[in-house]
PDB file of C-alpha atoms in Angstrom:
ATOM      1  CA  UNK X   1     132.358 156.703 112.873  1.00 51.00           C
ATOM      2  CA  UNK X   2     131.071 153.411 114.266  1.00 59.00           C
ATOM      3  CA  UNK X   3     132.088 149.971 113.133  1.00 66.00           C
ATOM      4  CA  UNK X   4     130.003 146.839 113.085  1.00 78.00           C
ATOM      5  CA  UNK X   5     130.892 144.285 115.712  1.00 94.00           C
ATOM      6  CA  UNK X   6     131.568 140.780 114.444  1.00 96.00           C
ATOM      7  CA  UNK X   7     132.148 137.922 116.870  1.00 97.00           C
ATOM      8  CA  UNK X   8     133.925 134.727 115.818  1.00 97.00           C
ATOM      9  CA  UNK X   9     134.357 131.451 117.655  1.00 98.00           C
ATOM     10  CA  UNK X  10     136.034 128.207 116.676  1.00 97.00           C
ATOM     11  CA  UNK X  11     134.559 124.863 117.692  1.00 96.00           C
ATOM     12  CA  UNK X  12     136.988 121.936 117.387  1.00 96.00           C
ATOM     13  CA  UNK X  13     135.239 119.312 119.466  1.00 94.00           C
ATOM     14  CA  UNK X  14     132.505 116.703 119.466  1.00 95.00           C
ATOM     15  CA  UNK X  15     128.993 118.102 119.859  1.00 96.00           C
ATOM     16  CA  UNK X  16     127.849 117.489 123.444  1.00 96.00           C
ATOM     17  CA  UNK X  17     126.100 119.515 126.189  1.00 97.00           C
ATOM     18  CA  UNK X  18     129.162 121.663 126.951  1.00 97.00           C
ATOM     19  CA  UNK X  19     129.640 122.518 123.267  1.00 97.00           C
ATOM     20  CA  UNK X  20     125.961 123.383 123.011  1.00 97.00           C
ATOM     21  CA  UNK X  21     126.146 125.619 126.066  1.00 98.00           C
ATOM     22  CA  UNK X  22     129.252 127.383 124.707  1.00 98.00           C
ATOM     23  CA  UNK X  23     127.577 128.145 121.378  1.00 98.00           C
ATOM     24  CA  UNK X  24     124.286 129.219 122.981  1.00 98.00           C
ATOM     25  CA  UNK X  25     126.132 131.481 125.446  1.00 98.00           C
ATOM     26  CA  UNK X  26     128.065 133.032 122.569  1.00 98.00           C
ATOM     27  CA  UNK X  27     124.836 133.741 120.683  1.00 98.00           C
ATOM     28  CA  UNK X  28     123.445 135.359 123.841  1.00 98.00           C
ATOM     29  CA  UNK X  29     126.584 137.510 124.047  1.00 98.00           C
ATOM     30  CA  UNK X  30     126.320 138.505 120.378  1.00 98.00           C
ATOM     31  CA  UNK X  31     122.730 139.621 120.928  1.00 97.00           C
ATOM     32  CA  UNK X  32     123.585 141.502 124.130  1.00 97.00           C
ATOM     33  CA  UNK X  33     126.447 143.315 122.388  1.00 95.00           C
ATOM     34  CA  UNK X  34     124.303 144.029 119.303  1.00 95.00           C
ATOM     35  CA  UNK X  35     126.849 142.310 117.085  1.00 97.00           C
ATOM     36  CA  UNK X  36     126.111 142.532 113.389  1.00 97.00           C
ATOM     37  CA  UNK X  37     127.280 138.947 112.809  1.00 98.00           C
ATOM     38  CA  UNK X  38     128.428 135.832 114.663  1.00 98.00           C
ATOM     39  CA  UNK X  39     130.791 133.525 112.787  1.00 98.00           C
ATOM     40  CA  UNK X  40     131.227 129.929 113.928  1.00 98.00           C
ATOM     41  CA  UNK X  41     134.173 128.028 112.429  1.00 97.00           C
ATOM     42  CA  UNK X  42     133.328 124.356 112.876  1.00 96.00           C
ATOM     43  CA  UNK X  43     135.448 121.199 112.867  1.00 95.00           C
ATOM     44  CA  UNK X  44     133.627 118.333 114.556  1.00 94.00           C
ATOM     45  CA  UNK X  45     133.360 114.569 114.253  1.00 93.00           C
ATOM     46  CA  UNK X  46     129.690 114.850 115.283  1.00 92.00           C
ATOM     47  CA  UNK X  47     128.174 114.014 118.620  1.00 93.00           C
ATOM     48  CA  UNK X  48     124.876 114.017 120.464  1.00 95.00           C
ATOM     49  CA  UNK X  49     121.685 114.597 118.511  1.00 94.00           C
ATOM     50  CA  UNK X  50     120.021 116.421 121.423  1.00 96.00           C
ATOM     51  CA  UNK X  51     122.891 118.887 121.752  1.00 96.00           C
ATOM     52  CA  UNK X  52     122.888 119.562 118.011  1.00 95.00           C
ATOM     53  CA  UNK X  53     119.142 120.234 118.092  1.00 96.00           C
ATOM     54  CA  UNK X  54     119.622 122.744 120.926  1.00 97.00           C
ATOM     55  CA  UNK X  55     122.284 124.533 118.881  1.00 97.00           C
ATOM     56  CA  UNK X  56     120.115 124.596 115.757  1.00 96.00           C
ATOM     57  CA  UNK X  57     117.103 125.943 117.657  1.00 98.00           C
ATOM     58  CA  UNK X  58     119.218 128.700 119.211  1.00 98.00           C
ATOM     59  CA  UNK X  59     120.736 129.675 115.855  1.00 98.00           C
ATOM     60  CA  UNK X  60     117.289 129.836 114.254  1.00 98.00           C
ATOM     61  CA  UNK X  61     115.920 132.037 117.049  1.00 98.00           C
ATOM     62  CA  UNK X  62     118.938 134.351 117.142  1.00 98.00           C
ATOM     63  CA  UNK X  63     118.407 138.074 116.598  1.00 98.00           C
ATOM     64  CA  UNK X  64     122.016 138.236 115.393  1.00 98.00           C
ATOM     65  CA  UNK X  65     122.780 136.628 112.016  1.00 98.00           C
ATOM     66  CA  UNK X  66     124.883 133.485 112.451  1.00 98.00           C
ATOM     67  CA  UNK X  67     127.270 132.184 109.794  1.00 98.00           C
ATOM     68  CA  UNK X  68     128.620 128.661 110.255  1.00 96.00           C
ATOM     69  CA  UNK X  69     131.355 127.237 108.074  1.00 95.00           C
ATOM     70  CA  UNK X  70     133.624 124.215 108.173  1.00 95.00           C
ATOM     71  CA  UNK X  71     137.241 125.205 108.648  1.00 91.00           C
ATOM     72  CA  UNK X  72     140.188 124.809 108.133  1.00 89.00           C
ATOM     73  CA  UNK X  73     140.758 122.991 104.870  1.00 90.00           C
ATOM     74  CA  UNK X  74     140.348 119.275 105.529  1.00 88.00           C
ATOM     75  CA  UNK X  75     138.050 119.849 108.512  1.00 90.00           C
ATOM     76  CA  UNK X  76     134.719 118.112 108.819  1.00 90.00           C
ATOM     77  CA  UNK X  77     131.255 118.526 110.220  1.00 89.00           C
ATOM     78  CA  UNK X  78     130.056 114.960 110.567  1.00 86.00           C
ATOM     79  CA  UNK X  79     126.578 113.946 111.629  1.00 76.00           C
ATOM     80  CA  UNK X  80     125.489 114.469 115.188  1.00 59.00           C
ATOM     81  CA  UNK X  81     123.373 111.556 116.239  1.00 53.00           C
TER      82      UNK X  81
END
């Protein structure tokens, strides 16, 4: 019996180039490992517009489905830019 692989990361930081690289690298890993889903738990005050655009483009081009949610209770995902 095989089980689906689900990856989960938590981002608790402003959105900047290092955050973008971390998320993009994780998506690359999910694709390489043939994960069935990547979950991103997000809590951010916002950040750089260019970094957010890079993240969005990578999520949209991902072969692995990506689920992003704001967590934990009381967390936020403020505007980047």
